[in-house]
mmCIF file of C-alpha atoms and ligand atoms in Angstrom:
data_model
loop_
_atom_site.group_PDB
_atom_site.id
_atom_site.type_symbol
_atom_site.label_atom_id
_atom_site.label_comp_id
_atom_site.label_asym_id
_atom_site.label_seq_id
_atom_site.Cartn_x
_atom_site.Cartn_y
_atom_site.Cartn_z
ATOM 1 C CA UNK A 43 16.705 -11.584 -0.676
ATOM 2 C CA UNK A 44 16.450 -12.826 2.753
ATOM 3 C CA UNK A 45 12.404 -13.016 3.003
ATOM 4 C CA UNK A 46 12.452 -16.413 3.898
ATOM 5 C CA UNK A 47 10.166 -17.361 7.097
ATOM 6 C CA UNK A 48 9.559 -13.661 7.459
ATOM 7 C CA UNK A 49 5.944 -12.837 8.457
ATOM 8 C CA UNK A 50 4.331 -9.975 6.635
ATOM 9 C CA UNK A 51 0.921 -8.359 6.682
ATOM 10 C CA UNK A 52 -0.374 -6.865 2.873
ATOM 11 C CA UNK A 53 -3.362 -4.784 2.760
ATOM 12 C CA UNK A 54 -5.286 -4.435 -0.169
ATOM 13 C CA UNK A 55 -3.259 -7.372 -1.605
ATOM 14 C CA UNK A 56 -6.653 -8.792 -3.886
ATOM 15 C CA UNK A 57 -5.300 -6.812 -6.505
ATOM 16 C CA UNK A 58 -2.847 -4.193 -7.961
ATOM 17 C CA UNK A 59 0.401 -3.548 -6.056
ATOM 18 C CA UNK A 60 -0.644 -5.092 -3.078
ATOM 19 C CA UNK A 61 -1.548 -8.458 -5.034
ATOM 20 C CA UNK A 62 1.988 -8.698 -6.651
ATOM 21 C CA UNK A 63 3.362 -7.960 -3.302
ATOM 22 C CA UNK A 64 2.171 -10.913 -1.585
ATOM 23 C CA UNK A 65 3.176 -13.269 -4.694
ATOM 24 C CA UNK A 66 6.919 -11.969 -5.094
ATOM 25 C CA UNK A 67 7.066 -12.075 -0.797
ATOM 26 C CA UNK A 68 5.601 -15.548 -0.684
ATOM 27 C CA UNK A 69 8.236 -16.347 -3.800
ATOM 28 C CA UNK A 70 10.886 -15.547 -1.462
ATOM 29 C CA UNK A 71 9.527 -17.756 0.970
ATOM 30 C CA UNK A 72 7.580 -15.186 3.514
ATOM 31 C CA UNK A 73 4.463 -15.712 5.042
ATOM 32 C CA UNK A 74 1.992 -13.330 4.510
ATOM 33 C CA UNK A 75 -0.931 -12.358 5.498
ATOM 34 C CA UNK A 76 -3.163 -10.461 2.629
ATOM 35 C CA UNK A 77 -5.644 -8.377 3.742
ATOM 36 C CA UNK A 78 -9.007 -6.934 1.680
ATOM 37 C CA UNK A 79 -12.855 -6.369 1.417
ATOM 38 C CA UNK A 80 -12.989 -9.190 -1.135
ATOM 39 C CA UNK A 81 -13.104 -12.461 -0.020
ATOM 40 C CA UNK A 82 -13.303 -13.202 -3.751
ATOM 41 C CA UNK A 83 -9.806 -10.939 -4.788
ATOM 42 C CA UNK A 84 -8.361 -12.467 -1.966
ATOM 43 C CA UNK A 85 -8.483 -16.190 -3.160
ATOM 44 C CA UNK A 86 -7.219 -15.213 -6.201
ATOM 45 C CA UNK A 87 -4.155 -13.649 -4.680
ATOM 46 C CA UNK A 88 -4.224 -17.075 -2.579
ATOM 47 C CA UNK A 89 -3.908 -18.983 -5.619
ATOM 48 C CA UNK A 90 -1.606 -16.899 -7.499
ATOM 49 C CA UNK A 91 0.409 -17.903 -3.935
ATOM 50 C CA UNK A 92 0.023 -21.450 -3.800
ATOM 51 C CA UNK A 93 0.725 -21.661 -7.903
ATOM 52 C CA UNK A 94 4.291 -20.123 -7.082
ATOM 53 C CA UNK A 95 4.693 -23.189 -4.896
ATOM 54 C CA UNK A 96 6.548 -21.292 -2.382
ATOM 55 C CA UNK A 97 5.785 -19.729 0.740
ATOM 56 C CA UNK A 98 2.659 -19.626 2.730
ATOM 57 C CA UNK A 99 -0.569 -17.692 3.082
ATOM 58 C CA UNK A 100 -3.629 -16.906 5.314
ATOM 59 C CA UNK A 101 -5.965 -14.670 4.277
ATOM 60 C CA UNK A 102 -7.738 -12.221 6.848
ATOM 61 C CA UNK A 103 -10.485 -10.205 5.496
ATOM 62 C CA UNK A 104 -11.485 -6.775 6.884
ATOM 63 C CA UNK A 105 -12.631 -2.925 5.660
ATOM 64 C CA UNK A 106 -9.615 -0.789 6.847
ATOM 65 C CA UNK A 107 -12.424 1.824 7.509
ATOM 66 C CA UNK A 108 -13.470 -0.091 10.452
ATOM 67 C CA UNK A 109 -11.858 0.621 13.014
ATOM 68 C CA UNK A 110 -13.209 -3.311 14.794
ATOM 69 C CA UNK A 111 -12.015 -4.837 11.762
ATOM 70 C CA UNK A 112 -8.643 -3.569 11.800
ATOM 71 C CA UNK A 113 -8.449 -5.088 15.448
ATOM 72 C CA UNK A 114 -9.823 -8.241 14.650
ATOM 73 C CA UNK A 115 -7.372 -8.509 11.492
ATOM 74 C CA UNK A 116 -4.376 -7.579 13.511
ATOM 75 C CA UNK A 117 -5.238 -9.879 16.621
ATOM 76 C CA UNK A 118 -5.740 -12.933 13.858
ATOM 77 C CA UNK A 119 -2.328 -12.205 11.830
ATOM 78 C CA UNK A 120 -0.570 -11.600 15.283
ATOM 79 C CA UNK A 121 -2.327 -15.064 16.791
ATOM 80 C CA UNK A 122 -1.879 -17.264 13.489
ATOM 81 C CA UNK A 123 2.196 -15.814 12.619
ATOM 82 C CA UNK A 124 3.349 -15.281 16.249
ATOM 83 C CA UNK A 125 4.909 -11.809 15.460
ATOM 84 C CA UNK A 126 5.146 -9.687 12.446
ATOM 85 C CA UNK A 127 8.575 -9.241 10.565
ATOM 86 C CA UNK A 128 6.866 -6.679 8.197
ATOM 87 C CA UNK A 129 3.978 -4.321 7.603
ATOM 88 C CA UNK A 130 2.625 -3.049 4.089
ATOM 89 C CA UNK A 131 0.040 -0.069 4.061
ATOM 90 C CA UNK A 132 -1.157 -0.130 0.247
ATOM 91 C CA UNK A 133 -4.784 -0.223 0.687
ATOM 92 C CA UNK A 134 -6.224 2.672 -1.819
ATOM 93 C CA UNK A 135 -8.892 4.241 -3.450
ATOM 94 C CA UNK A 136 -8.988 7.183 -5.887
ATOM 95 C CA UNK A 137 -11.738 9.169 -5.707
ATOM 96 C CA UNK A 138 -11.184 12.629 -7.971
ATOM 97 C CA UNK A 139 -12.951 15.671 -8.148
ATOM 98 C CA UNK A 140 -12.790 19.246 -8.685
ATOM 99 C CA UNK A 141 -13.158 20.786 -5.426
ATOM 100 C CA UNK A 142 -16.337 22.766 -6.006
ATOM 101 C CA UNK A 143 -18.061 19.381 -7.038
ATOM 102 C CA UNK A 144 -15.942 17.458 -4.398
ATOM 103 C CA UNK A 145 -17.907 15.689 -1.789
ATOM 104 C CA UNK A 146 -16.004 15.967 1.800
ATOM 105 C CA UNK A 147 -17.431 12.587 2.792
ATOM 106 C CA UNK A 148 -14.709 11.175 0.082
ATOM 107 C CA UNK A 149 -12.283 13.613 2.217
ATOM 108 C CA UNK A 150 -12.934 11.355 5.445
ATOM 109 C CA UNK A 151 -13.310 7.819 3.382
ATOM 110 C CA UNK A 152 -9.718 8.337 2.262
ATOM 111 C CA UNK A 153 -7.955 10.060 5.344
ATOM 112 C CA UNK A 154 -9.365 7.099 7.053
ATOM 113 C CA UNK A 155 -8.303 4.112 4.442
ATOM 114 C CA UNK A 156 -4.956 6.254 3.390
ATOM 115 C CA UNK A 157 -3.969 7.368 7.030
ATOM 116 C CA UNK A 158 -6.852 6.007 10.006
ATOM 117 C CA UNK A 159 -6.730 2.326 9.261
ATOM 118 C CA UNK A 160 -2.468 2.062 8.732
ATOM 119 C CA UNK A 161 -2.284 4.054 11.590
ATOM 120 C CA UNK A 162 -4.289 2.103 13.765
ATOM 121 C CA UNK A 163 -2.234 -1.111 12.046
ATOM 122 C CA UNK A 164 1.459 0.746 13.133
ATOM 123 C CA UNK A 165 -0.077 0.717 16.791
ATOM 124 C CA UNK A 166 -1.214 -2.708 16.915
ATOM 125 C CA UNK A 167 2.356 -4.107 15.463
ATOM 126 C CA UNK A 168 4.586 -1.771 16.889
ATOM 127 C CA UNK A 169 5.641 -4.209 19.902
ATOM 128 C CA UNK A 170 6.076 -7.041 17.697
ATOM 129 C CA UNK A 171 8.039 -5.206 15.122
ATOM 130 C CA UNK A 172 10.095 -4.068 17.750
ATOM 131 C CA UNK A 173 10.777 -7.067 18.872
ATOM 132 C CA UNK A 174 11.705 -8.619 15.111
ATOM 133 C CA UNK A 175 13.303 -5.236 14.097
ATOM 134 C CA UNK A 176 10.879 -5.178 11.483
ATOM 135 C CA UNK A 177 9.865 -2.669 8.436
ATOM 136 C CA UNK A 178 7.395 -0.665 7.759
ATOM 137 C CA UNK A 179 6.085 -0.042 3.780
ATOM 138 C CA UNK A 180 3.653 2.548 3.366
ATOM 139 C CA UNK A 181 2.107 2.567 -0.436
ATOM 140 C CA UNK A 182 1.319 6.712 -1.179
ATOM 141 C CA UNK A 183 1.869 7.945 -3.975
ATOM 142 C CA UNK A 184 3.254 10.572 -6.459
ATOM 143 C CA UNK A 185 0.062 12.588 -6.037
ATOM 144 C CA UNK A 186 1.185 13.205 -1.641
ATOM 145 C CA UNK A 187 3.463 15.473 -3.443
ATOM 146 C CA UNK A 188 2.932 16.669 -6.862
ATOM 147 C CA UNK A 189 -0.096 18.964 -6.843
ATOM 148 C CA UNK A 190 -2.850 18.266 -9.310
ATOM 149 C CA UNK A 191 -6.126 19.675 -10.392
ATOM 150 C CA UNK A 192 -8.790 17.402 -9.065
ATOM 151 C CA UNK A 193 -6.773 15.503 -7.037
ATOM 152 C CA UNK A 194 -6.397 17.751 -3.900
ATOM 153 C CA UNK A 195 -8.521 15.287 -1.087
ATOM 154 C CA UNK A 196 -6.597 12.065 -2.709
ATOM 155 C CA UNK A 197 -3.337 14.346 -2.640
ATOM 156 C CA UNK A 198 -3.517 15.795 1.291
ATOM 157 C CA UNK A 199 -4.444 11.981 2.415
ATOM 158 C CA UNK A 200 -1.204 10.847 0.784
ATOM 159 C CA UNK A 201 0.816 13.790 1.822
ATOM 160 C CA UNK A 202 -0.478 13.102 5.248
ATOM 161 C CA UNK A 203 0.874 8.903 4.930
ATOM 162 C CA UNK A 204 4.120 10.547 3.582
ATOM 163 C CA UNK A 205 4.620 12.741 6.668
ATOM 164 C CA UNK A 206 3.522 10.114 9.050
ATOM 165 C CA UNK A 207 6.142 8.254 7.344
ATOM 166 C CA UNK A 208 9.074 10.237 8.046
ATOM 167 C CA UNK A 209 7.669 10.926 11.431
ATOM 168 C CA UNK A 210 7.577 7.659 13.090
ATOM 169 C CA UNK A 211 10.974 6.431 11.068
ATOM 170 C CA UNK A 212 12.376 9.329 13.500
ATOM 171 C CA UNK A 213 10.122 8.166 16.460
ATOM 172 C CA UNK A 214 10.915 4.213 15.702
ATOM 173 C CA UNK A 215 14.082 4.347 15.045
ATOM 174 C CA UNK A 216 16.521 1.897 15.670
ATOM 175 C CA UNK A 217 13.975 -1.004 16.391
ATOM 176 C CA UNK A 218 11.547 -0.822 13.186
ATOM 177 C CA UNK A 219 12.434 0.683 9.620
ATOM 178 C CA UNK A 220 9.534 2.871 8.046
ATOM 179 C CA UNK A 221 9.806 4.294 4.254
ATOM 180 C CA UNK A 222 7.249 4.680 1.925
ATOM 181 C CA UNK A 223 6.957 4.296 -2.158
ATOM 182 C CA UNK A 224 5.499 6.382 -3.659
ATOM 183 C CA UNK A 225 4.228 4.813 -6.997
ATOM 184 C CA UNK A 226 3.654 6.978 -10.583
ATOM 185 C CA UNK A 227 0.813 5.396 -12.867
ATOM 186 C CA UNK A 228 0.412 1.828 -12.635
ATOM 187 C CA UNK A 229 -1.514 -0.388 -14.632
ATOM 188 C CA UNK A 230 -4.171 -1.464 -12.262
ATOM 189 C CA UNK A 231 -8.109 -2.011 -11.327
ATOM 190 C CA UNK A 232 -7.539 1.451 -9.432
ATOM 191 C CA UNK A 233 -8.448 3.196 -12.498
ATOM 192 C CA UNK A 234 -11.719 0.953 -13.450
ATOM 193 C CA UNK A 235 -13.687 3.921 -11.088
ATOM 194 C CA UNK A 236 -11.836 7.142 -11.748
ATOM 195 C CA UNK A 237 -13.058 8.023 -15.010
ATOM 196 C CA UNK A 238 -17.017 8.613 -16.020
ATOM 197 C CA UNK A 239 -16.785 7.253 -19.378
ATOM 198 C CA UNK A 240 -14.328 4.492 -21.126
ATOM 199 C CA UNK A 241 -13.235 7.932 -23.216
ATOM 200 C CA UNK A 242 -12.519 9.720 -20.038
ATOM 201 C CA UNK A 243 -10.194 6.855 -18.987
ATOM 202 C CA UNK A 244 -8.275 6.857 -22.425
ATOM 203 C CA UNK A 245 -7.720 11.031 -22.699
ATOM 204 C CA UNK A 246 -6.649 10.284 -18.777
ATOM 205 C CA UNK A 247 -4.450 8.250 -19.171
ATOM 206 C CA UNK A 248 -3.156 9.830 -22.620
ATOM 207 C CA UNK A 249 -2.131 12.441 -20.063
ATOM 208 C CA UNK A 250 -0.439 10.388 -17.560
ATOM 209 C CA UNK A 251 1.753 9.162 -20.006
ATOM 210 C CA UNK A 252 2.758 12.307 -21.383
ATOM 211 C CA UNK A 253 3.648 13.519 -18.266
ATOM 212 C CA UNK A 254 5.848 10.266 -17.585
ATOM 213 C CA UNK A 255 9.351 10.538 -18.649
ATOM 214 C CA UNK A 256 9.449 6.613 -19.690
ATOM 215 C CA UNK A 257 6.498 7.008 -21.994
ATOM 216 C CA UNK A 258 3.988 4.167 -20.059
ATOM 217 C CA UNK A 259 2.391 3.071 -16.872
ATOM 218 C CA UNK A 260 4.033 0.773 -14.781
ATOM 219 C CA UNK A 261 3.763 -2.622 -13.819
ATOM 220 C CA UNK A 262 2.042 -4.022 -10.422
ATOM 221 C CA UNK A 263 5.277 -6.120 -10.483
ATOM 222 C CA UNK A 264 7.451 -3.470 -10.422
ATOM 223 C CA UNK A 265 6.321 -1.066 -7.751
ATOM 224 C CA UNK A 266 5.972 -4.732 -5.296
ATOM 225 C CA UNK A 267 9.967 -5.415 -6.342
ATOM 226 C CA UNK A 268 11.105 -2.367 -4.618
ATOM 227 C CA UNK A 269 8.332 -3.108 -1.790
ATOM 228 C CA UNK A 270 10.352 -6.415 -1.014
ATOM 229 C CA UNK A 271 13.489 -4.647 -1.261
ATOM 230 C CA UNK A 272 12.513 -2.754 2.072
ATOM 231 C CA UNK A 273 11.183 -5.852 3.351
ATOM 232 C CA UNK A 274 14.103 -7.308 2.819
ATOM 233 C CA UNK A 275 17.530 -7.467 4.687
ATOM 234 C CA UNK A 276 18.988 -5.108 1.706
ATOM 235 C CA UNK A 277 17.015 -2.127 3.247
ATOM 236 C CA UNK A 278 18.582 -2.157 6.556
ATOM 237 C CA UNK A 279 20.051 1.443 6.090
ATOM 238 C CA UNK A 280 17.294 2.783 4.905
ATOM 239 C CA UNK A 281 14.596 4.562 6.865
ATOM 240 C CA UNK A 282 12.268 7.566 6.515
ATOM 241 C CA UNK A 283 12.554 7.341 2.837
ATOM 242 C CA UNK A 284 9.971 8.499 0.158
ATOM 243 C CA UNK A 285 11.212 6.517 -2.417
ATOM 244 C CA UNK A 286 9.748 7.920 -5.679
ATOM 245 C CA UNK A 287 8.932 4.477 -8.315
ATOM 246 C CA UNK A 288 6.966 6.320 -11.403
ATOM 247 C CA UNK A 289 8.817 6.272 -14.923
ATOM 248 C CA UNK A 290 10.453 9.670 -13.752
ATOM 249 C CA UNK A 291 7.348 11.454 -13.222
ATOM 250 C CA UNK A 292 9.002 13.011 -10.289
ATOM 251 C CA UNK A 293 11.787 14.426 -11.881
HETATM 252 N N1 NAP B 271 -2.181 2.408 -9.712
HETATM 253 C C1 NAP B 271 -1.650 3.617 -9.646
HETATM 254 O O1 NAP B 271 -1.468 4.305 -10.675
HETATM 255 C C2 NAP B 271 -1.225 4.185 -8.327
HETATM 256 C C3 NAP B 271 -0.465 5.358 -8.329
HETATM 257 C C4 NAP B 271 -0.062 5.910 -7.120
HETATM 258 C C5 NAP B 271 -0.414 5.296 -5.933
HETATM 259 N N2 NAP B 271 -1.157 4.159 -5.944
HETATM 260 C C6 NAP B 271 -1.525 3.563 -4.650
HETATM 261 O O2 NAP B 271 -1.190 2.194 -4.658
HETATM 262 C C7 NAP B 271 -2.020 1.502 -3.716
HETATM 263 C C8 NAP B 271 -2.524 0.230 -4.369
HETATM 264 O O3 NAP B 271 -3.415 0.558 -5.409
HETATM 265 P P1 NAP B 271 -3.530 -0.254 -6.781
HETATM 266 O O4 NAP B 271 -3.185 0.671 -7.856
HETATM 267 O O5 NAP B 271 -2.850 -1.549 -6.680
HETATM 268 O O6 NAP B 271 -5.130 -0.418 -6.874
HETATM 269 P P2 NAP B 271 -6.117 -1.628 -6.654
HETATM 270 O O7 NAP B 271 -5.751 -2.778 -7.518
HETATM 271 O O8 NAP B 271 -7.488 -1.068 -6.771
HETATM 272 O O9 NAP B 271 -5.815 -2.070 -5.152
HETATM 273 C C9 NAP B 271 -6.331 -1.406 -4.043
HETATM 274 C C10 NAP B 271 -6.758 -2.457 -3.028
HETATM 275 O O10 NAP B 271 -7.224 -1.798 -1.854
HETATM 276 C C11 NAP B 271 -8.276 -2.552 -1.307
HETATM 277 N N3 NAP B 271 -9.174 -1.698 -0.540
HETATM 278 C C12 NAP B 271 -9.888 -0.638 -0.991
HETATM 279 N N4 NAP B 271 -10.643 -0.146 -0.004
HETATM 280 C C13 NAP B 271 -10.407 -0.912 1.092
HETATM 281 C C14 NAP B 271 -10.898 -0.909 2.414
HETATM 282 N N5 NAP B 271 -11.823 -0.026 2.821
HETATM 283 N N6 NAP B 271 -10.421 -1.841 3.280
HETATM 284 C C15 NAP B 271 -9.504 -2.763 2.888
HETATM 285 N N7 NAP B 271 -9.010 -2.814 1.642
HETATM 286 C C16 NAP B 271 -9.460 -1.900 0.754
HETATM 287 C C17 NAP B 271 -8.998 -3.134 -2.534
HETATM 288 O O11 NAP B 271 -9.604 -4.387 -2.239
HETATM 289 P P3 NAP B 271 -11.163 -4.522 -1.813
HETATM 290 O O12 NAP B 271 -11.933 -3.673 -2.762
HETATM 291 O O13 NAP B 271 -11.432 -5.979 -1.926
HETATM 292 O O14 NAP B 271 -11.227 -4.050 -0.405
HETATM 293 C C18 NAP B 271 -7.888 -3.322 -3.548
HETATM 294 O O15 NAP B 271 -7.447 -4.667 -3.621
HETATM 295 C C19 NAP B 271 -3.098 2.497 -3.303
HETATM 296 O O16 NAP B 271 -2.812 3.021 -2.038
HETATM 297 C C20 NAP B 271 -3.016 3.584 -4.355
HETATM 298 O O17 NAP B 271 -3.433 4.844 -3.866
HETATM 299 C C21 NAP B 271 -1.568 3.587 -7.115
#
C-alpha cells in the first residue's frame, strides 16, 4: 500500500473501526489525525500508534455535533498536516427503538453525527483534497439499506450518508474519490449501549449471527483493512461505491 506520508483525518478513531483505522494507516506510514469526544479513547489509540513504531499522530478532540468543533478540528488538522490526502467519516452511535417508543431527538442526534458533522467535514477539505486528489471513506452501514424493526432513525441516517455518498463521488469526480463501507456486525464498544440488559445483548446478538452468512461478527481490523484499501493508491478506480463488508449479511 502506498499510505506512506499520506495525511488522513479518522473520526471516532478512540475505538472500534475507527481505532483500527488509524493503527493499520499509521502502520503504513500515514499521518493521521484521530478525532473523538474522549480525550481518554484517544490516547489509547495514540499509543496503540506509537507501539506500532510507525507513522505519526496528533490527536484533535471535538463532538461532531458541534458544528464550532468541527471547524476548530478541521482548521487544526488542516494547520498541523498542511493538506489532507484522506478523509474517514466513521463516527457512530446506535440508538434503537421501536418507533412508537422512539424519541425524535435521537432522530436529529444521529442525522447530525451520521450526516451534519461529515458533511460539514467534506466542505472544509474539499479544496485540499482537490488539490491532493484525495479519498473520501464514509463508515454507514448495512442497516442504510437493509430495513429492520427498530432500527428505522439509525437506518434513514445511514441511508442518507450512503446517498450523499454516491452523490458527491458524481459531483467530485475526477479530483477526490468518495465510497463508503458499509460494515455488518462488528465486535465493538458500539453495542455496550444498545441493549437494556446483558441478556438483551446476548439474544441480540444470537440474532445477528444467524442472520450472517459466516456465522460471527467481524473484526474492527477487518472492516479498517478495506478502509485503507480506498485510502490507498489500489482504489484509484473506484468511486461512488457502497462496498458491503458484513460476513454476507447482504447477500
Ligand atoms: N459495530 C458494528 O456492528 C457496526 C455495524 C455497522 C456500522 N457500524 C458503524 O461503524 C462506525 C464505527 O462504529 P464502531 O462499531 O467502531 O463503534 P464505537 O467503537 O462505539 O466507535 C464509535 C466512535 O464514535 C465516536 N463518537 C460518538 N459520538 C461522537 C460525537 N458526537 N463526536 C465525535 N465522535 C463521536 C466515539 O468516541 P467518543 O465517545 O469518545 O466521542 C467512538 O469512538 C459507526 O458509524 C457505526 O454506525 C458499526
Amino acid at each position: 500500500m502506498s499510505l506512506e506520508g499520506k495525511a488522513f483525518l479518522i473520526t471516532g478513531a478512540g475505538s472500534g473501526i475507527g481505532a483500527a483505522t488509524a493503527v493499520r494507516a499509521a502502520a503504513g506510514g500515514a499521518r493521521v489525525a484521530v478525532l473523538g469526544r474522549r480525550e481518554s479513547a484517544l490516547t489509547r489509540t495514540m499509543t496503540a500508534i506509537h507501539d506500532g513504531g510507525a507513522g505519526e499522530a496528533i490527536m484533535v478532540p471535538a463532538d461532531l455535533t458541534d458544528p464550532v468543533d468541527v471547524d476548530r478540528a478541521a482548521a487544526v488538522t488542516l494547520k498541523e498536516f498542511g493538506g489532507l490526502d484522506g478523509l474517514v467519516n466513521n463516527a457512530g452511535i446506535g440508538r434503537f427503538a421501536p418507533i412508537g417508543e422512539a424519541d425524535c431527538k435521537d432522530l436529529q442526534y444521529m442525522f447530525d453525527l451520521h450526516v451534519r458533522g461529515p458533511v460539514q467535514l467534506i466542505q472544509r477539505f474539499v479544496p485540499s483534497l482537490r488539490e491532493r486528489r484525495g479519498s473520501i471513506v464514509n463508515v454507514t452501514s448495512v442497516a442504510g439499506d437493509l430495513a429492520a424493526p427498530g432500527r428505522s432513525f439509525y437506518g434513514a441516517t445511514k441511508a442518507a450518508i450512503n446517498h450523499l455518498t454516491r452523490s458527491l463521488a458524481r459531483e467530485l469526480a475526477p479530483g477526490i474519490r468518495v465510497n463508503a463501507i458499509l460494515p455488518g456486525p462488528v465486535d465493538t464498544p458500539i453495542y455496550d449501549k444498545v441493549a437494556g440488559s446483558p441478556e438483551e445483548l446476548d439474544r441480540l446478538r444470537a440474532d445477528m449471527i444467524a442472520l450472517t452468512p459466516l456465522g460471527r461478527f467481524g473484526r474492527p481490523e477487518e472492516i479498517a483493512e478495506w478502509i485503507c484499501q480506498l485510502l490507498d493508491d489500489a482504489g484509484r478506480w473506484v468511486t461512488g461505491a457502497l462496498l458491503p463488508i458484513d460476513g454476507g449479511r447482504c447477500a
